[in-house]
Coordinates of C-alpha atoms in Angstrom, one line a residue:
M1 CA 0.0 -0.1 0.0
T2 CA 2.8 2.4 0.8
G3 CA 4.4 1.7 -2.6
K4 CA 1.4 3.0 -4.6
K5 CA 1.1 6.4 -2.9
P6 CA 4.3 7.9 -4.3
Q7 CA 3.2 6.8 -7.8
R8 CA -0.1 8.4 -7.5
S9 CA 1.5 11.5 -6.1
T10 CA 4.0 11.6 -8.9
F11 CA 1.3 11.1 -11.5
H12 CA -0.7 14.0 -10.1
K13 CA 2.4 16.2 -10.1
R14 CA 3.1 15.5 -13.7
L15 CA -0.5 16.2 -14.7
D16 CA -0.6 19.5 -12.7
H17 CA 2.8 20.4 -14.2
M18 CA 1.5 19.9 -17.7
I19 CA -1.7 21.9 -17.1
A20 CA 0.1 24.7 -15.4
T21 CA 2.7 24.9 -18.1
L22 CA 0.3 25.0 -20.9
R23 CA -1.9 27.5 -19.1
N24 CA 1.1 29.8 -18.5
Q25 CA 2.1 29.5 -22.2
I26 CA -1.4 30.3 -23.3
V27 CA -2.0 33.4 -21.0
S28 CA 1.6 34.7 -21.5
G29 CA 1.1 34.5 -25.4
N30 CA 3.6 31.8 -26.1
Y31 CA 0.8 30.2 -27.9
A32 CA -1.1 32.7 -29.9
P33 CA -4.9 32.7 -30.3
G34 CA -5.8 30.3 -33.1
E35 CA -2.6 28.3 -32.8
M36 CA -2.8 24.5 -32.3
L37 CA -1.3 22.8 -29.2
P38 CA 1.0 19.8 -29.8
S39 CA -0.9 16.5 -30.2
I40 CA -2.0 14.3 -27.4
A41 CA 0.7 11.8 -28.2
E42 CA 3.4 14.5 -28.2
L43 CA 2.1 16.0 -24.9
G44 CA 2.0 12.6 -23.4
E45 CA 5.7 11.9 -24.4
Q46 CA 6.7 15.3 -23.2
Y47 CA 5.2 15.1 -19.7
G48 CA 5.3 11.4 -19.2
L49 CA 1.5 10.9 -19.2
S50 CA -0.9 8.5 -20.7
K51 CA -3.2 9.7 -23.5
N52 CA -6.2 9.5 -21.1
S53 CA -4.4 11.7 -18.6
V54 CA -3.5 14.2 -21.3
R55 CA -7.1 14.3 -22.3
K56 CA -8.2 15.0 -18.7
G57 CA -5.8 18.0 -18.6
L58 CA -7.0 19.4 -21.9
E59 CA -10.6 19.0 -20.7
L60 CA -9.8 21.2 -17.7
L61 CA -8.2 23.9 -20.1
S62 CA -11.3 23.6 -22.3
E63 CA -13.6 24.2 -19.3
E64 CA -11.5 27.3 -18.5
E65 CA -12.1 28.4 -22.1
L66 CA -8.5 28.6 -22.8
I67 CA -8.7 26.0 -25.7
M68 CA -11.2 24.6 -28.0
K69 CA -11.1 20.8 -28.6
L70 CA -11.7 20.0 -32.2
P71 CA -12.5 16.4 -32.9
K72 CA -9.9 14.6 -35.0
V73 CA -8.0 17.9 -35.3
G74 CA -6.6 18.8 -32.0
A75 CA -6.8 21.6 -29.4
R76 CA -6.9 25.3 -30.7
V77 CA -5.8 28.1 -28.4
L78 CA -8.5 30.7 -27.7
H79 CA -8.1 34.4 -26.9
P80 CA -8.3 35.0 -23.1
V81 CA -10.9 37.8 -22.7
P82 CA -12.1 39.7 -19.6
E83 CA -15.2 37.6 -19.4
R84 CA -13.1 34.5 -18.8
Q85 CA -11.1 36.2 -16.0
I86 CA -10.5 34.1 -12.9
K87 CA -10.7 35.6 -9.5
I88 CA -8.8 34.1 -6.6
K89 CA -8.6 35.2 -2.9
L90 CA -5.4 35.8 -1.0
G91 CA -5.5 36.0 2.8
C92 CA -2.5 37.7 4.5
Y93 CA -1.1 38.8 7.8
K94 CA -1.7 42.5 8.4
N95 CA 2.0 43.5 8.1
I96 CA 2.6 41.7 4.8
A97 CA 1.8 44.7 2.7
K98 CA 4.7 46.6 4.0
E99 CA 7.1 43.7 4.7
A100 CA 6.8 42.3 1.2
K101 CA 5.5 45.2 -0.9
L102 CA 2.5 43.0 -1.7
D103 CA 0.6 45.6 -3.7
A104 CA 3.5 46.1 -6.1
L105 CA 3.9 42.3 -6.4
L106 CA 0.2 41.8 -7.3
Q107 CA 0.4 44.6 -9.9
A108 CA 3.3 42.8 -11.5
F109 CA 1.5 39.5 -11.3
H110 CA -1.6 41.0 -13.0
A111 CA 0.5 42.6 -15.7
K112 CA 1.9 39.1 -16.5
Y113 CA -1.3 37.2 -16.1
P114 CA -4.2 39.6 -16.8
Q115 CA -6.8 36.8 -16.8
V116 CA -6.3 36.2 -13.1
E117 CA -7.6 38.8 -10.6
V118 CA -6.3 38.5 -7.0
Q119 CA -8.4 39.8 -4.2
S120 CA -6.2 40.2 -1.2
F121 CA -7.5 40.8 2.4
L122 CA -6.1 40.8 6.0
L123 CA -6.7 37.9 8.4
P124 CA -6.4 38.4 12.2
Y125 CA -3.2 37.1 13.8
D126 CA -5.0 35.4 16.7
P127 CA -6.3 32.8 16.2
Y128 CA -5.0 32.8 12.7
H129 CA -5.0 29.1 12.0
T130 CA -8.7 28.7 13.1
T131 CA -9.7 31.7 11.0
V132 CA -7.9 30.2 7.9
K133 CA -9.8 26.9 8.5
E134 CA -13.1 28.7 8.7
F135 CA -12.4 30.8 5.5
M136 CA -11.3 27.6 3.6
D137 CA -14.5 25.7 4.8
N138 CA -16.5 28.5 3.2
D139 CA -14.5 28.8 0.0
W140 CA -13.4 32.2 0.9
L141 CA -9.7 31.5 0.5
D142 CA -7.4 30.2 -2.3
V143 CA -4.0 31.2 -1.2
M144 CA -2.7 32.3 2.2
T145 CA 0.3 33.5 4.1
M146 CA 1.2 31.2 7.0
N147 CA 4.1 31.4 9.4
Y148 CA 5.9 28.4 10.8
S149 CA 4.0 28.4 14.1
D150 CA 0.6 28.7 12.5
F151 CA 1.5 26.1 10.1
K152 CA 2.4 23.5 12.8
L153 CA -0.9 24.3 14.5
F154 CA -2.9 24.2 11.3
S155 CA -1.4 21.1 9.8
T156 CA -1.7 19.2 13.1
D157 CA -5.2 20.2 13.8
T158 CA -6.4 19.4 10.2
E159 CA -4.0 16.5 9.5
S160 CA -2.9 18.5 6.5
E161 CA -6.1 17.6 4.4
Y162 CA -6.8 21.3 3.8
L163 CA -3.5 22.2 2.2
E164 CA -2.4 21.3 -1.4
E165 CA 0.9 19.6 -1.7
L166 CA 3.4 21.8 -3.5
D167 CA 6.7 21.3 -5.4
S168 CA 9.8 22.7 -3.8
F169 CA 11.5 25.7 -5.4
P170 CA 15.1 25.2 -6.5
G171 CA 17.5 27.9 -5.1
T172 CA 15.6 28.4 -1.8
Y173 CA 17.9 28.5 1.2
K174 CA 18.5 24.9 2.3
F175 CA 17.6 25.7 6.0
L176 CA 14.1 26.8 4.9
S177 CA 13.4 24.0 2.4
K178 CA 11.7 21.5 4.8
L179 CA 10.1 23.7 7.4
F180 CA 6.6 23.5 5.9
T181 CA 6.4 19.7 5.6
Y182 CA 3.9 17.4 7.2
N183 CA 4.3 13.7 6.9
E184 CA 7.0 14.3 4.3
R185 CA 4.7 16.4 2.1
L186 CA 5.5 20.0 1.3
L187 CA 2.3 21.8 2.2
A188 CA 3.6 25.5 2.0
V189 CA 6.6 27.1 0.5
P190 CA 8.9 29.6 2.4
W191 CA 8.5 33.1 1.0
I192 CA 10.3 35.5 3.3
F193 CA 12.2 35.0 6.6
S194 CA 14.0 36.7 9.4
P195 CA 15.9 35.9 12.6
V196 CA 15.4 37.9 15.7
I197 CA 18.2 40.5 15.9
L198 CA 19.5 43.4 17.9
A199 CA 19.0 46.9 16.6
Y200 CA 21.0 49.7 18.2
N201 CA 21.2 53.5 17.9
Q202 CA 24.7 54.3 16.6
S203 CA 24.6 57.9 17.6
H204 CA 23.8 56.9 21.2
F205 CA 26.8 54.5 21.2
T206 CA 29.2 57.1 19.8
Q207 CA 28.1 59.9 22.2
S208 CA 28.5 57.5 25.1
G209 CA 31.9 56.3 23.9
L210 CA 30.9 52.7 23.7
T211 CA 32.0 50.2 21.1
E212 CA 29.1 48.9 19.0
P213 CA 27.7 45.4 19.6
N214 CA 29.2 42.3 17.9
S215 CA 28.9 38.6 17.8
S216 CA 31.0 38.1 20.9
W217 CA 28.5 40.0 23.1
T218 CA 26.9 38.3 26.2
W219 CA 23.8 39.5 27.9
E220 CA 26.1 40.8 30.6
D221 CA 27.8 43.0 28.0
L222 CA 24.4 44.2 27.0
K223 CA 23.3 45.0 30.5
A224 CA 26.5 47.0 31.1
A225 CA 26.1 49.0 27.9
A226 CA 22.4 49.5 28.6
A227 CA 23.1 51.1 32.0
K228 CA 25.5 53.6 30.5
L229 CA 23.2 54.4 27.6
A230 CA 20.2 54.9 29.9
A231 CA 22.1 57.2 32.1
D232 CA 23.5 59.3 29.3
H233 CA 20.4 59.6 27.1
G234 CA 17.4 59.4 29.5
G235 CA 15.5 56.5 27.8
F236 CA 15.7 52.8 27.9
G237 CA 19.2 51.5 27.4
F238 CA 17.7 48.3 26.2
Y239 CA 14.1 47.2 25.7
Y240 CA 12.0 44.4 24.2
H241 CA 8.4 43.4 24.4
M242 CA 8.8 40.7 27.1
P243 CA 5.4 38.9 26.6
S244 CA 6.0 38.4 22.8
S245 CA 6.0 34.7 21.8
N246 CA 8.9 35.5 19.5
R247 CA 11.1 37.1 22.2
W248 CA 11.1 35.5 25.7
P249 CA 11.5 31.8 24.4
I250 CA 14.9 32.8 23.0
M251 CA 16.4 32.6 26.4
L252 CA 15.1 29.1 26.7
L253 CA 16.8 28.3 23.5
Q254 CA 20.1 29.8 24.5
N255 CA 20.0 27.8 27.8
G256 CA 19.4 24.6 26.0
F257 CA 16.0 23.9 27.6
V258 CA 14.1 20.9 26.0
N259 CA 10.7 19.9 27.2
G260 CA 10.6 16.2 27.8
A261 CA 14.3 15.7 28.4
E262 CA 15.3 12.9 30.7
N263 CA 17.0 15.1 33.4
A264 CA 13.9 17.0 34.9
E265 CA 16.0 18.8 37.5
A266 CA 18.3 20.2 34.8
E267 CA 15.4 21.3 32.7
K268 CA 13.9 23.0 35.7
A269 CA 17.2 24.9 36.4
K270 CA 17.4 26.0 32.8
F271 CA 13.8 27.1 32.7
I272 CA 14.1 29.2 35.9
A273 CA 17.4 30.8 34.8
S274 CA 15.8 31.7 31.5
I275 CA 12.7 33.4 32.9
E276 CA 14.7 35.2 35.5
E277 CA 17.2 36.5 32.8
C278 CA 14.2 37.7 30.7
R279 CA 12.8 39.7 33.5
D280 CA 16.1 41.0 34.8
L281 CA 17.1 42.4 31.4
I282 CA 14.6 45.2 31.7
V283 CA 12.8 45.5 35.0
N284 CA 15.8 47.0 36.8
Q285 CA 15.7 50.2 34.7
S286 CA 14.5 53.6 35.8
Y287 CA 11.2 53.3 34.0
S288 CA 8.5 50.6 34.4
P289 CA 8.9 48.8 31.0
L290 CA 5.9 46.6 31.5
H291 CA 3.7 49.5 31.0
F292 CA 5.3 50.9 27.9
S293 CA 4.4 48.3 25.2
E294 CA 1.4 46.3 24.1
S295 CA 3.2 44.8 21.1
N296 CA 6.6 44.6 19.4
A297 CA 5.4 47.6 17.2
D298 CA 5.4 49.8 20.3
V299 CA 9.0 48.9 21.0
E300 CA 10.0 49.7 17.5
E301 CA 8.2 53.0 17.8
L302 CA 10.2 53.9 20.9
F303 CA 13.4 53.1 19.1
A304 CA 12.4 55.2 16.0
R305 CA 11.9 58.1 18.4
G306 CA 15.3 57.7 20.1
K307 CA 13.7 56.6 23.4
A308 CA 15.4 53.2 23.4
S309 CA 19.0 52.7 22.6
M310 CA 18.8 48.9 21.9
I311 CA 15.9 46.6 21.1
L312 CA 15.2 43.1 19.8
C313 CA 13.5 43.1 16.5
T314 CA 13.5 41.5 13.1
Y315 CA 14.4 42.4 9.5
Y316 CA 10.6 42.6 8.9
S317 CA 10.4 45.4 11.4
L318 CA 13.3 47.3 9.9
N319 CA 10.9 48.3 7.2
K320 CA 9.2 50.6 9.6
M321 CA 12.5 52.4 10.1
Q322 CA 12.7 53.7 6.5
S323 CA 11.0 57.0 7.5
A324 CA 12.5 57.2 10.9
D325 CA 15.1 59.8 11.8
V326 CA 17.4 57.5 13.6
D327 CA 21.0 56.4 12.7
Y328 CA 21.0 52.7 13.5
D329 CA 22.7 49.4 12.7
I330 CA 22.1 45.7 13.6
A331 CA 23.9 42.9 15.3
P332 CA 23.4 39.4 16.4
I333 CA 21.5 39.0 19.7
P334 CA 23.9 38.5 22.7
R335 CA 24.6 35.0 23.8
R336 CA 24.3 33.0 26.9
D337 CA 25.5 29.4 27.1
T338 CA 24.7 28.7 23.4
P339 CA 24.5 31.2 20.5
A340 CA 21.0 30.9 19.3
T341 CA 18.2 33.1 17.9
L342 CA 14.7 32.4 16.7
L343 CA 14.0 31.9 13.0
L344 CA 10.7 33.4 11.7
T345 CA 9.5 32.4 8.3
T346 CA 6.4 33.2 6.3
G347 CA 5.3 30.7 3.7
L348 CA 2.6 30.5 1.1
A349 CA 0.0 27.7 1.1
V350 CA -2.8 26.8 -1.4
N351 CA -6.3 25.6 -0.4
A352 CA -6.5 22.0 -1.6
R353 CA -10.3 22.5 -2.1
S354 CA -9.9 25.7 -4.1
R355 CA -12.1 25.8 -7.3
H356 CA -9.2 27.7 -8.9
K357 CA -6.3 25.6 -7.6
H358 CA -4.2 26.1 -10.8
A359 CA -4.6 29.9 -10.8
A360 CA -3.7 29.8 -7.1
K361 CA -0.5 27.8 -7.8
L362 CA 0.2 30.3 -10.6
L363 CA 0.3 33.1 -8.0
V364 CA 2.5 31.1 -5.6
D365 CA 4.8 30.3 -8.5
F366 CA 5.2 34.0 -9.4
L367 CA 5.7 35.1 -5.8
L368 CA 8.5 32.6 -5.5
S369 CA 10.0 33.6 -9.0
E370 CA 13.3 35.4 -9.2
E371 CA 11.4 38.4 -10.5
A372 CA 9.1 38.7 -7.5
Q373 CA 11.9 37.7 -5.0
L374 CA 14.2 40.4 -6.4
M375 CA 11.4 43.0 -6.0
I376 CA 11.2 42.1 -2.3
R377 CA 15.0 42.3 -2.0
K378 CA 15.3 45.7 -3.7
Q379 CA 12.1 47.3 -2.3
T380 CA 12.0 46.1 1.2
L381 CA 14.3 45.2 4.1
S382 CA 12.8 41.7 4.5
I383 CA 14.8 38.7 3.4
P384 CA 13.4 36.7 0.4
S385 CA 13.7 32.9 0.6
L386 CA 15.4 32.6 -2.8
E387 CA 19.1 32.7 -2.1
R388 CA 20.1 34.4 -5.4
A389 CA 17.6 37.2 -4.8
A390 CA 18.5 37.6 -1.1
E391 CA 22.2 37.9 -1.9
W392 CA 21.7 40.3 -4.8
K393 CA 24.3 43.1 -5.0
G394 CA 23.6 46.2 -6.9
V395 CA 22.7 49.8 -6.5
D396 CA 20.5 50.1 -3.5
E397 CA 17.9 52.8 -3.2
L398 CA 16.8 52.1 0.3
H399 CA 18.3 53.3 3.6
R400 CA 19.7 49.9 4.7
P401 CA 21.9 49.2 7.8
S402 CA 25.5 48.7 6.9
R403 CA 25.4 45.1 8.4
F404 CA 22.3 44.1 6.4
H405 CA 23.9 40.8 5.2
M406 CA 24.8 39.9 8.8
Y407 CA 22.1 37.1 8.9
R408 CA 24.3 35.0 6.5
E409 CA 27.0 34.7 9.2
I410 CA 24.5 33.6 11.9
I411 CA 22.6 30.9 10.0
P412 CA 24.1 28.1 12.2
T413 CA 22.4 29.8 15.3
F414 CA 18.9 29.8 13.8
K415 CA 16.5 27.8 16.0
L416 CA 12.8 27.0 15.8
M417 CA 10.2 27.0 18.6
T418 CA 9.8 23.3 18.1
D419 CA 13.5 22.9 19.1
L420 CA 12.3 23.5 22.6
G421 CA 9.9 20.4 22.4
L422 CA 7.1 22.9 22.6
H423 CA 4.2 23.9 20.3
H424 CA 3.1 27.4 19.8
R425 CA 0.0 26.8 22.0
D426 CA 2.3 25.6 24.8
I427 CA 4.3 28.9 24.5
I428 CA 1.0 30.8 24.9
A429 CA 0.0 28.7 27.8
I430 CA 3.3 29.1 29.6
R431 CA 3.2 33.0 28.9
R432 CA 0.0 33.1 30.8
E433 CA 1.7 31.5 33.8
L434 CA 4.6 34.0 33.6
M435 CA 2.6 37.2 33.9
L436 CA 2.6 37.4 37.7
F437 CA 6.3 36.5 37.8
W438 CA 7.2 39.2 35.3
A439 CA 5.2 41.7 37.4
G440 CA 7.3 40.7 40.5
M441 CA 4.3 39.1 42.3
E442 CA 5.4 35.6 42.2
E443 CA 8.6 33.4 42.6
A444 CA 10.1 31.4 39.6
E445 CA 9.7 28.1 41.6
A446 CA 5.9 28.5 41.8
V447 CA 5.8 29.2 38.1
W448 CA 7.8 26.1 37.3
E449 CA 5.5 23.9 39.3
R450 CA 2.4 25.0 37.3
V451 CA 4.3 24.9 34.0
Q452 CA 5.5 21.3 34.7
Q453 CA 2.0 20.2 35.3
L454 CA 0.9 21.9 32.1
L455 CA 3.7 20.3 30.0
E456 CA 3.1 16.8 31.5
L457 CA -0.4 16.9 29.8
R458 CA 1.2 17.3 26.5
N459 CA 3.6 15.2 24.4
P460 CA 6.9 16.8 23.3
V461 CA 6.8 18.2 19.8
N462 CA 8.6 16.1 17.2

């Protein structure tokens, strides 16, 4: 039984490839209206398909009114007209418009494929995966952006049946290539990514006579610099949004915590050391930082206004610095026992039940093309997943930090939330238990006891 599945999957891939290729060639003008497609036998030989399979593919193109099947003659290409326009729906995270220049990308897509209209709309972050499922159930969604955490939640909850299997894209960074797999099936393709990094105000460092952060920095180095910067400039020497699920778990990663490890006492010590370090990094400053931010965006706003000398952020958030009057650069986050930072990745997925699956795949193919990925590289500070595009060197029109390519040097330190043996919903549950501790109203030991009970109810993440 296991031997038949790959053959079936391979057959569908070949058929989908033939349909997508012919469609692209028709809509892009490679086949002019009135021109005949190759014969069924020629198409079968070219794509490794039987005559019946080729006929099924041509039937679909006929239904889309891209070709007319002529008995005993062949398939004649029709002229795509507005009446035959296909509409697909793209659901996105709210920040994608700025982080990936989505409007410009969709304009370029429409110029290339005028018969496909893309309607994009925003989906709420929380609970994103349940909203996506509801939209897909109601046929409101053909393509969607999906980060790694939401993908793990969604694919587990739905057993992947909602997402179409996709082909990998050659040239994608190797460390991204298998992130969006479930049961060895690629169900989303990585589109843009970012590690969590340190951004710092260069003017503040110069005025305070401090050397700028580098990859050797420890958290003790950061705290010493932060104290000096706060005293000299009157704001936060260092700040981050402590409750963020993409911030405080980094200390667990750096301490080597793994849920479900054999030595429970050792994991307890790592957990307690981590949450104490998270709190001590900012609560001992002259301001009460817990009252200054409701999100990572608030932290970035403080930095842009010169009210914080150092922050934890991402390449995504650097896009907001374009209009800010701040002289800044970036560095790896400081280290503890193990150099580690959290890798954030946004992928693209296709609704397996979409009525316009092939048009949806056409959009995904375009957004992962070198043309689109270079647009992201040149017009944003986000990092595209295609290595050639990400490492493009040319005349840059954006205000970009001098160490923009630093991410290449810290790839070995990239970690995922699942490296902790925790799922995203575990992180959310643990964060709820930490709120009183962060407010100074509870001891770390009491938090660990509750967290241990919570984690015992769950299996470690594979």
